[in-house]
GROMACS .gro file of C-alpha atoms in nm:
model
  101
    1MET     CA    1   0.395  -2.432  -4.867
    2ASN     CA    2   0.360  -2.810  -4.892
    3ARG     CA    3   0.570  -2.849  -4.575
    4ILE     CA    4   0.350  -2.598  -4.396
    5LYS     CA    5   0.031  -2.774  -4.506
    6ARG     CA    6   0.171  -3.111  -4.394
    7TYR     CA    7   0.259  -2.957  -4.058
    8ILE     CA    8  -0.096  -2.824  -4.016
    9GLU     CA    9  -0.246  -3.158  -4.121
   10SER     CA   10  -0.025  -3.340  -3.869
   11ASN     CA   11  -0.100  -3.101  -3.583
   12TYR     CA   12  -0.459  -2.981  -3.638
   13MET     CA   13  -0.574  -3.167  -3.326
   14ASP     CA   14  -0.365  -2.934  -3.106
   15SER     CA   15  -0.616  -2.681  -2.973
   16ASN     CA   16  -0.329  -2.431  -2.937
   17LEU     CA   17  -0.240  -2.447  -3.306
   18CYS     CA   18  -0.273  -2.095  -3.439
   19LEU     CA   19  -0.126  -1.853  -3.688
   20TYR     CA   20   0.146  -1.752  -3.440
   21LYS     CA   21   0.249  -2.111  -3.364
   22VAL     CA   22   0.274  -2.215  -3.730
   23SER     CA   23   0.452  -1.899  -3.839
   24SER     CA   24   0.701  -1.940  -3.553
   25GLU     CA   25   0.761  -2.304  -3.646
   26PHE     CA   26   0.871  -2.188  -3.992
   27ASN     CA   27   1.055  -1.874  -3.872
   28LEU     CA   28   0.817  -1.635  -4.047
   29SER     CA   29   0.644  -1.325  -3.914
   30GLU     CA   30   0.270  -1.370  -3.859
   31GLY     CA   31   0.187  -1.101  -4.112
   32TYR     CA   32   0.411  -1.242  -4.383
   33PHE     CA   33   0.296  -1.597  -4.317
   34SER     CA   34  -0.070  -1.495  -4.329
   35HIS     CA   35  -0.021  -1.311  -4.657
   36LEU     CA   36   0.187  -1.592  -4.811
   37PHE     CA   37  -0.060  -1.861  -4.705
   38LYS     CA   38  -0.358  -1.675  -4.852
   39GLU     CA   39  -0.168  -1.591  -5.170
   40GLN     CA   40  -0.059  -1.950  -5.235
   41THR     CA   41  -0.369  -2.138  -5.122
   42ASP     CA   42  -0.654  -1.892  -5.195
   43ILE     CA   43  -0.785  -1.949  -4.842
   44ASN     CA   44  -0.686  -1.779  -4.518
   45PHE     CA   45  -0.509  -1.980  -4.250
   46THR     CA   46  -0.794  -1.993  -3.998
   47ASP     CA   47  -1.043  -2.109  -4.261
   48TYR     CA   48  -0.798  -2.375  -4.380
   49LEU     CA   49  -0.740  -2.501  -4.025
   50GLU     CA   50  -1.114  -2.506  -3.958
   51LYS     CA   51  -1.177  -2.710  -4.275
   52ILE     CA   52  -0.908  -2.963  -4.180
   53ARG     CA   53  -1.053  -2.999  -3.831
   54LEU     CA   54  -1.414  -3.028  -3.947
   55ASN     CA   55  -1.336  -3.270  -4.231
   56ASN     CA   56  -1.169  -3.498  -3.977
   57ALA     CA   57  -1.459  -3.453  -3.736
   58ASN     CA   58  -1.699  -3.553  -4.014
   59ILE     CA   59  -1.504  -3.877  -4.062
   60LEU     CA   60  -1.509  -3.946  -3.687
   61LEU     CA   61  -1.882  -3.879  -3.666
   62LYS     CA   62  -1.951  -4.139  -3.933
   63GLY     CA   63  -1.701  -4.400  -3.823
   64GLN     CA   64  -1.667  -4.403  -3.447
   65ARG     CA   65  -1.894  -4.396  -3.149
   66LEU     CA   66  -1.722  -4.109  -2.971
   67SER     CA   67  -1.941  -3.843  -2.816
   68ILE     CA   68  -1.970  -3.505  -2.987
   69ASN     CA   69  -1.765  -3.355  -2.701
   70GLU     CA   70  -1.490  -3.615  -2.746
   71ILE     CA   71  -1.477  -3.553  -3.121
   72ALA     CA   72  -1.463  -3.176  -3.066
   73GLN     CA   73  -1.162  -3.222  -2.837
   74LYS     CA   74  -0.999  -3.477  -3.065
   75VAL     CA   75  -1.000  -3.236  -3.361
   76GLY     CA   76  -0.869  -2.936  -3.167
   77TYR     CA   77  -1.170  -2.751  -3.030
   78ASN     CA   78  -1.170  -2.640  -2.666
   79SER     CA   79  -1.546  -2.601  -2.665
   80ALA     CA   80  -1.808  -2.840  -2.799
   81GLN     CA   81  -2.035  -2.540  -2.855
   82SER     CA   82  -1.786  -2.362  -3.083
   83PHE     CA   83  -1.731  -2.695  -3.261
   84ARG     CA   84  -2.105  -2.734  -3.321
   85ARG     CA   85  -2.137  -2.377  -3.452
   86ALA     CA   86  -1.841  -2.415  -3.688
   87PHE     CA   87  -1.964  -2.754  -3.810
   88LYS     CA   88  -2.311  -2.620  -3.886
   89ARG     CA   89  -2.165  -2.314  -4.060
   90LEU     CA   90  -1.947  -2.531  -4.288
   91TYR     CA   91  -2.182  -2.822  -4.357
   92GLY     CA   92  -2.525  -2.668  -4.302
   93VAL     CA   93  -2.623  -2.945  -4.060
   94SER     CA   94  -2.537  -3.020  -3.699
   95PRO     CA   95  -2.288  -3.291  -3.600
   96THR     CA   96  -2.581  -3.479  -3.443
   97ASP     CA   97  -2.764  -3.480  -3.778
   98VAL     CA   98  -2.458  -3.629  -3.950
   99ARG     CA   99  -2.436  -3.898  -3.687
  100LYS     CA  100  -2.801  -3.997  -3.738
  101ASN     CA  101  -2.752  -4.066  -4.111
   0.00000   0.00000   0.00000
């Protein structure tokens, strides 16, 4: 599981990273991988990936002067709107609010 987590942490910025891609990389069926991941980490794969992406976005918002759209792309989101929604859902504030502080 540590290898899988390192792989996700190294590739989270790939907008095509998904359950299928990771499970294929480790020669596991999607169903088995999903079950194994949840069992060993107490979080499902998509929630884990979202947290990795948004934690990195939070760092970028505080440290760099990239636009919200650029940050969304940099952390693996195809749409700035879906990035904003996910960010607000996880942190309770918008990316713009984080940038202001």
